Coordinates of N, CA and C in Angstrom, one line a residue:
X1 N 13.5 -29.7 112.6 CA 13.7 -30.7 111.6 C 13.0 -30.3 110.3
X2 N 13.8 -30.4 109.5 CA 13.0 -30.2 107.5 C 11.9 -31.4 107.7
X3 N 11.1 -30.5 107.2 CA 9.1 -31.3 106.9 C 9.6 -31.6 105.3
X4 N 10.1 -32.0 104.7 CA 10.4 -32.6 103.4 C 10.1 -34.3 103.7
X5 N 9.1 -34.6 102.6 CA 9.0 -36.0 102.7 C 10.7 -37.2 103.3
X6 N 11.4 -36.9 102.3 CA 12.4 -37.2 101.9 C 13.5 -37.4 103.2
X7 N 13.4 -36.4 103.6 CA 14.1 -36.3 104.9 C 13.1 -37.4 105.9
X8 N 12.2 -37.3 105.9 CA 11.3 -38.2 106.7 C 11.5 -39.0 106.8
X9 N 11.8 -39.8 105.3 CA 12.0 -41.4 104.7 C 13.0 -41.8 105.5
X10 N 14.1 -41.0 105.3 CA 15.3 -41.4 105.3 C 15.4 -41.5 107.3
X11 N 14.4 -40.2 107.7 CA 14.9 -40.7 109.4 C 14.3 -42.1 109.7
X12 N 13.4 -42.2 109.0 CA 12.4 -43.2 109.4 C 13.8 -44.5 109.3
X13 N 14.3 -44.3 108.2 CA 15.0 -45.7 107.5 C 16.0 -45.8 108.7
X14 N 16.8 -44.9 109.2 CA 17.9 -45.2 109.9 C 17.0 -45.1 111.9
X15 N 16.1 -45.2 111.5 CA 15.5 -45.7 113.4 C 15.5 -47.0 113.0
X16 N 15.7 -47.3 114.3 CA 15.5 -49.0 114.5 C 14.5 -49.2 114.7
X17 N 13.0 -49.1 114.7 CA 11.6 -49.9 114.8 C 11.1 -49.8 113.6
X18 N 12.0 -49.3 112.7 CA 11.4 -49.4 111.3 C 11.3 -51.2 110.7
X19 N 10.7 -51.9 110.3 CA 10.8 -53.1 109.5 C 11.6 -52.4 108.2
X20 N 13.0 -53.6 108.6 CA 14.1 -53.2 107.0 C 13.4 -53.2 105.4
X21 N 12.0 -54.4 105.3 CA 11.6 -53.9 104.4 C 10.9 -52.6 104.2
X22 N 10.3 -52.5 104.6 CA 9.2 -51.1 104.9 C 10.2 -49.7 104.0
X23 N 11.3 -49.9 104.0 CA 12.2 -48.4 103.5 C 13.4 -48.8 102.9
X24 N 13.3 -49.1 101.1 CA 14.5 -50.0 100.4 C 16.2 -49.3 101.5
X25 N 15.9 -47.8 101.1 CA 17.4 -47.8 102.0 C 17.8 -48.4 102.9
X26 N 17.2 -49.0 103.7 CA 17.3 -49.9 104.7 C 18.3 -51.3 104.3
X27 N 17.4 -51.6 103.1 CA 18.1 -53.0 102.7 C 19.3 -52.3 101.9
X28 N 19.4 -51.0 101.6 CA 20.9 -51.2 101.1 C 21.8 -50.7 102.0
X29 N 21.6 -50.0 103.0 CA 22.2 -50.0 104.3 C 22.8 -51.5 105.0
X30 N 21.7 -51.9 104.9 CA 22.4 -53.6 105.2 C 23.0 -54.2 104.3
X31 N 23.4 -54.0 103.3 CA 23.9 -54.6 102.0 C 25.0 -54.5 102.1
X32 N 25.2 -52.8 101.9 CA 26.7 -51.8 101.5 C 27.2 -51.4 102.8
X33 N 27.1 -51.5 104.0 CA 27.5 -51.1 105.0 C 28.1 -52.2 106.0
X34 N 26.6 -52.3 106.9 CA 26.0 -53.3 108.3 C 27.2 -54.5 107.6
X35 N 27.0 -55.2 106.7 CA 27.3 -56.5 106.4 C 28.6 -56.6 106.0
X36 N 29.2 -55.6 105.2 CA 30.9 -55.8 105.2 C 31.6 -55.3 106.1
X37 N 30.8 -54.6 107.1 CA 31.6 -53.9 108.5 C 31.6 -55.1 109.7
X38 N 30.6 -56.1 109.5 CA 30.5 -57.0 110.3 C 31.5 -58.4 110.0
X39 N 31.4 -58.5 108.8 CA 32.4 -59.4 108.3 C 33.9 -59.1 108.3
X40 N 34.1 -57.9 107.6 CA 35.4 -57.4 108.3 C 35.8 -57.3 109.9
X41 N 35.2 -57.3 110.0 CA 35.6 -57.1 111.8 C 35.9 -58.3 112.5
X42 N 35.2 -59.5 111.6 CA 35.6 -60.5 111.7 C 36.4 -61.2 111.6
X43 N 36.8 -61.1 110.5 CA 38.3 -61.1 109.9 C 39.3 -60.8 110.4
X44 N 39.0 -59.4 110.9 CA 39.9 -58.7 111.7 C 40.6 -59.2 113.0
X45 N 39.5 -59.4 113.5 CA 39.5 -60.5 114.9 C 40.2 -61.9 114.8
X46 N 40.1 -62.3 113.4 CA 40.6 -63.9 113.6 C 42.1 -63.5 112.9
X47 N 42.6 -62.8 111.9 CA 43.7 -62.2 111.9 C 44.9 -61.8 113.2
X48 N 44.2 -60.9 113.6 CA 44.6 -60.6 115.5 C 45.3 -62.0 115.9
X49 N 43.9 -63.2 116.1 CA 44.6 -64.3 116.6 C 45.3 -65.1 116.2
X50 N 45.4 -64.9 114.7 CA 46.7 -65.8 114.0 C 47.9 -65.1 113.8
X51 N 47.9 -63.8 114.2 CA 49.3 -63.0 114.1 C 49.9 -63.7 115.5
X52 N 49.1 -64.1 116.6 CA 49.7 -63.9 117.7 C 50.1 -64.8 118.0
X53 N 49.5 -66.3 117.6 CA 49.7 -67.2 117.4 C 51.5 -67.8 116.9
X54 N 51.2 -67.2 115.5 CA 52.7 -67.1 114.6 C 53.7 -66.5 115.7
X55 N 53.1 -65.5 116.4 CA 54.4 -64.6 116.8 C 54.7 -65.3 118.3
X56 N 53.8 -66.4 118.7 CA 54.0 -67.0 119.9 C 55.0 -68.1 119.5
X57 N 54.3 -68.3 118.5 CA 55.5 -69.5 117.4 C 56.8 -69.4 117.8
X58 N 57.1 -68.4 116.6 CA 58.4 -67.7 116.2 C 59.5 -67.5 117.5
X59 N 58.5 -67.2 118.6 CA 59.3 -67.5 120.1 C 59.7 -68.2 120.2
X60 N 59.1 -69.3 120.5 CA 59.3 -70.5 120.5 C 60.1 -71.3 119.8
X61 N 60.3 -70.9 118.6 CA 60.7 -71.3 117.8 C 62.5 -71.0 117.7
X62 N 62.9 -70.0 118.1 CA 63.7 -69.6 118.5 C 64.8 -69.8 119.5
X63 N 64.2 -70.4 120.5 CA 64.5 -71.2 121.1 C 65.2 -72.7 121.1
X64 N 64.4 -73.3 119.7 CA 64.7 -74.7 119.6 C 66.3 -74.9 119.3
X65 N 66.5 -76.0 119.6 CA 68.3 -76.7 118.7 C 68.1 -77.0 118.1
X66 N 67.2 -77.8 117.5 CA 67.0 -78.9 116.5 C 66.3 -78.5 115.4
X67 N 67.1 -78.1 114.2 CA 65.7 -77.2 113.2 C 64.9 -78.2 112.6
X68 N 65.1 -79.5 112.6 CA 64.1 -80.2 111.8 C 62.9 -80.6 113.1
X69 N 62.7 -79.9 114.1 CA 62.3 -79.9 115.1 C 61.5 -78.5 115.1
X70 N 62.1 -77.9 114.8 CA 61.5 -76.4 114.3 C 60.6 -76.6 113.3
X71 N 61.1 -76.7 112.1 CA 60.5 -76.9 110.8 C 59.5 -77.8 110.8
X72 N 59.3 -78.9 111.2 CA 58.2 -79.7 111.8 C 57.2 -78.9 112.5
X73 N 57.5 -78.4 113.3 CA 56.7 -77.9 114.5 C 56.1 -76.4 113.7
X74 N 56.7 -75.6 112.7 CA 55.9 -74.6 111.6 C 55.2 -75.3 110.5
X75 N 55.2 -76.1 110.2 CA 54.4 -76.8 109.2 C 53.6 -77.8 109.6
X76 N 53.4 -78.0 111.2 CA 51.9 -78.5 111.8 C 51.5 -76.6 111.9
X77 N 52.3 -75.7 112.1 CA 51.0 -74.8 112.6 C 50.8 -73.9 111.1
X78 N 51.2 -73.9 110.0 CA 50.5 -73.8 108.6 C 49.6 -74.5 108.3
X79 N 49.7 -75.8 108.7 CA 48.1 -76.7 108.1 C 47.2 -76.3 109.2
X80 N 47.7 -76.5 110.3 CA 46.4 -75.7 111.2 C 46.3 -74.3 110.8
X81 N 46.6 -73.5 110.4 CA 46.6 -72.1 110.2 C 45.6 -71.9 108.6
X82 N 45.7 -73.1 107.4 CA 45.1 -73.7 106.6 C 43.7 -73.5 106.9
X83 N 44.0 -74.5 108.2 CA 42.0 -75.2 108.7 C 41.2 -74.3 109.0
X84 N 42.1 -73.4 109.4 CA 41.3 -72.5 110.7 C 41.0 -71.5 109.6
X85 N 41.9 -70.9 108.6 CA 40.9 -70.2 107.1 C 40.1 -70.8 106.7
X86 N 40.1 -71.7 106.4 CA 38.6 -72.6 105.9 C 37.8 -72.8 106.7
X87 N 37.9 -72.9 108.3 CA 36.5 -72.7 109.1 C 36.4 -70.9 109.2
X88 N 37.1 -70.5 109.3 CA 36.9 -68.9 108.9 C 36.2 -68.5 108.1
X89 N 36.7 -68.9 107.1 CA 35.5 -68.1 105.7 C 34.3 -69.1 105.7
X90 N 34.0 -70.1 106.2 CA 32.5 -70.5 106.3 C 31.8 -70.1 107.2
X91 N 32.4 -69.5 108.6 CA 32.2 -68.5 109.9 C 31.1 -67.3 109.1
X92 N 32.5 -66.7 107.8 CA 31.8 -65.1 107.5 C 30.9 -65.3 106.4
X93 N 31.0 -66.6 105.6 CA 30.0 -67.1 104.9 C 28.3 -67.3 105.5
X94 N 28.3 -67.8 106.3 CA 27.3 -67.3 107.3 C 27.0 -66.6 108.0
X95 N 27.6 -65.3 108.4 CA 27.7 -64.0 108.8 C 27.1 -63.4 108.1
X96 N 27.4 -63.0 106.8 CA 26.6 -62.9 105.7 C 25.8 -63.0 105.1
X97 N 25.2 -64.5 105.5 CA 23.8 -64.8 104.8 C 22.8 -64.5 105.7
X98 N 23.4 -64.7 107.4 CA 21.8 -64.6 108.0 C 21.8 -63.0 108.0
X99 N 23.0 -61.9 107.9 CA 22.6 -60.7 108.0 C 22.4 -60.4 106.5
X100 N 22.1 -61.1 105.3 CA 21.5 -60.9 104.2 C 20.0 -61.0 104.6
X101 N 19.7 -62.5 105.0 CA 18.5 -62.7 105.4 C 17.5 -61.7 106.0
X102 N 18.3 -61.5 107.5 CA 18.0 -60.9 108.3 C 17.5 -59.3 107.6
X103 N 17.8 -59.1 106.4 CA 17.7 -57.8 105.7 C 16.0 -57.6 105.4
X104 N 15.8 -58.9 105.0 CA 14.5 -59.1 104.1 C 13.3 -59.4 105.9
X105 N 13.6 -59.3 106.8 CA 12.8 -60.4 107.4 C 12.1 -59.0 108.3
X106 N 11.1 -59.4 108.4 CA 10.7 -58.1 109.8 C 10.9 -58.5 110.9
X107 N 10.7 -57.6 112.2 CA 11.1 -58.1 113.0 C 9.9 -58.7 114.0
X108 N 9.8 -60.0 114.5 CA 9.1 -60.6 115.5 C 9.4 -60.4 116.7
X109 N 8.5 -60.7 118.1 CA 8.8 -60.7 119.1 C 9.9 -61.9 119.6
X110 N 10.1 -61.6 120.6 CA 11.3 -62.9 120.7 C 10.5 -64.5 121.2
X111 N 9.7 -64.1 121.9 CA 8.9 -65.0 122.8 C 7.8 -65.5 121.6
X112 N 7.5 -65.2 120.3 CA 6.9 -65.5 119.4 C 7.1 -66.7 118.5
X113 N 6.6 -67.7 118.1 CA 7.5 -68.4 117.0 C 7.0 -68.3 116.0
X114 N 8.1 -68.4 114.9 CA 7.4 -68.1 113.4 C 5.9 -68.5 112.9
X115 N 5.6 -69.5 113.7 CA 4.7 -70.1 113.2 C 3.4 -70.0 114.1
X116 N 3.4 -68.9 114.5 CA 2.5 -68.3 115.3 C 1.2 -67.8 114.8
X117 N 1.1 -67.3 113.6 CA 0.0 -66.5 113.3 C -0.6 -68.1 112.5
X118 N 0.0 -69.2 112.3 CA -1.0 -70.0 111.5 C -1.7 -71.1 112.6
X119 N -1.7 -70.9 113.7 CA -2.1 -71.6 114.8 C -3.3 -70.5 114.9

């Protein structure tokens, strides 16, 4: 391994028992990385289940005689399809913040509570 500070820093930064503050790269690792790969993937996932949804639809849908029976029955699953992006993006809106948070925080024991060291 290179004895250069620098190199050091940086192994130090990408081990996990480092405290994310302790090594700024850290927090922009969780910034520019960790946190839009986690959100995306999220996305990705709820995506998946509304493609499949639509495409279970469209079977369905296909099926019917009655198009105002049809057309009814796609425009209950657009306003649900609606809701479920707006509970979505407050999903990755909070995905977000606690792995923002989670940037700044060091890490505790689990069995610990915050409020341990003032007892």
């Amino acid at each position: 391994m290179n004895d250069s500070a620098v190199f050091q820093g940086l192994a130090r930064a990408f081990s996990t028992g480092t405290p994310p503050v302790a090594w700024p790269f850290a927090v922009w690792k969780n910034l520019f990385f960790d946190c839009p790969l986690a959100a995306s993937a999220h996305v990705q996932q709820f995506v998946g289940r509304q493609m499949q949804e639509q495409v279970q639809l469209m079977n369905d849908l296909a099926k019917e005689q009655n198009p105002s029976v049809a057309f009814s029955r796609e425009a209950a699953f657009l306003q649900q399809s609606a809701l479920a992006w707006s509970n979505e993006m407050v999903e990755v809106a909070g995905l977000v913040q606690s792995r923002l948070l989670n940037a700044t925080q060091t890490d505790q024991p689990q069995d610990q509570s915050p409020f341990a060291r003032a007892a």
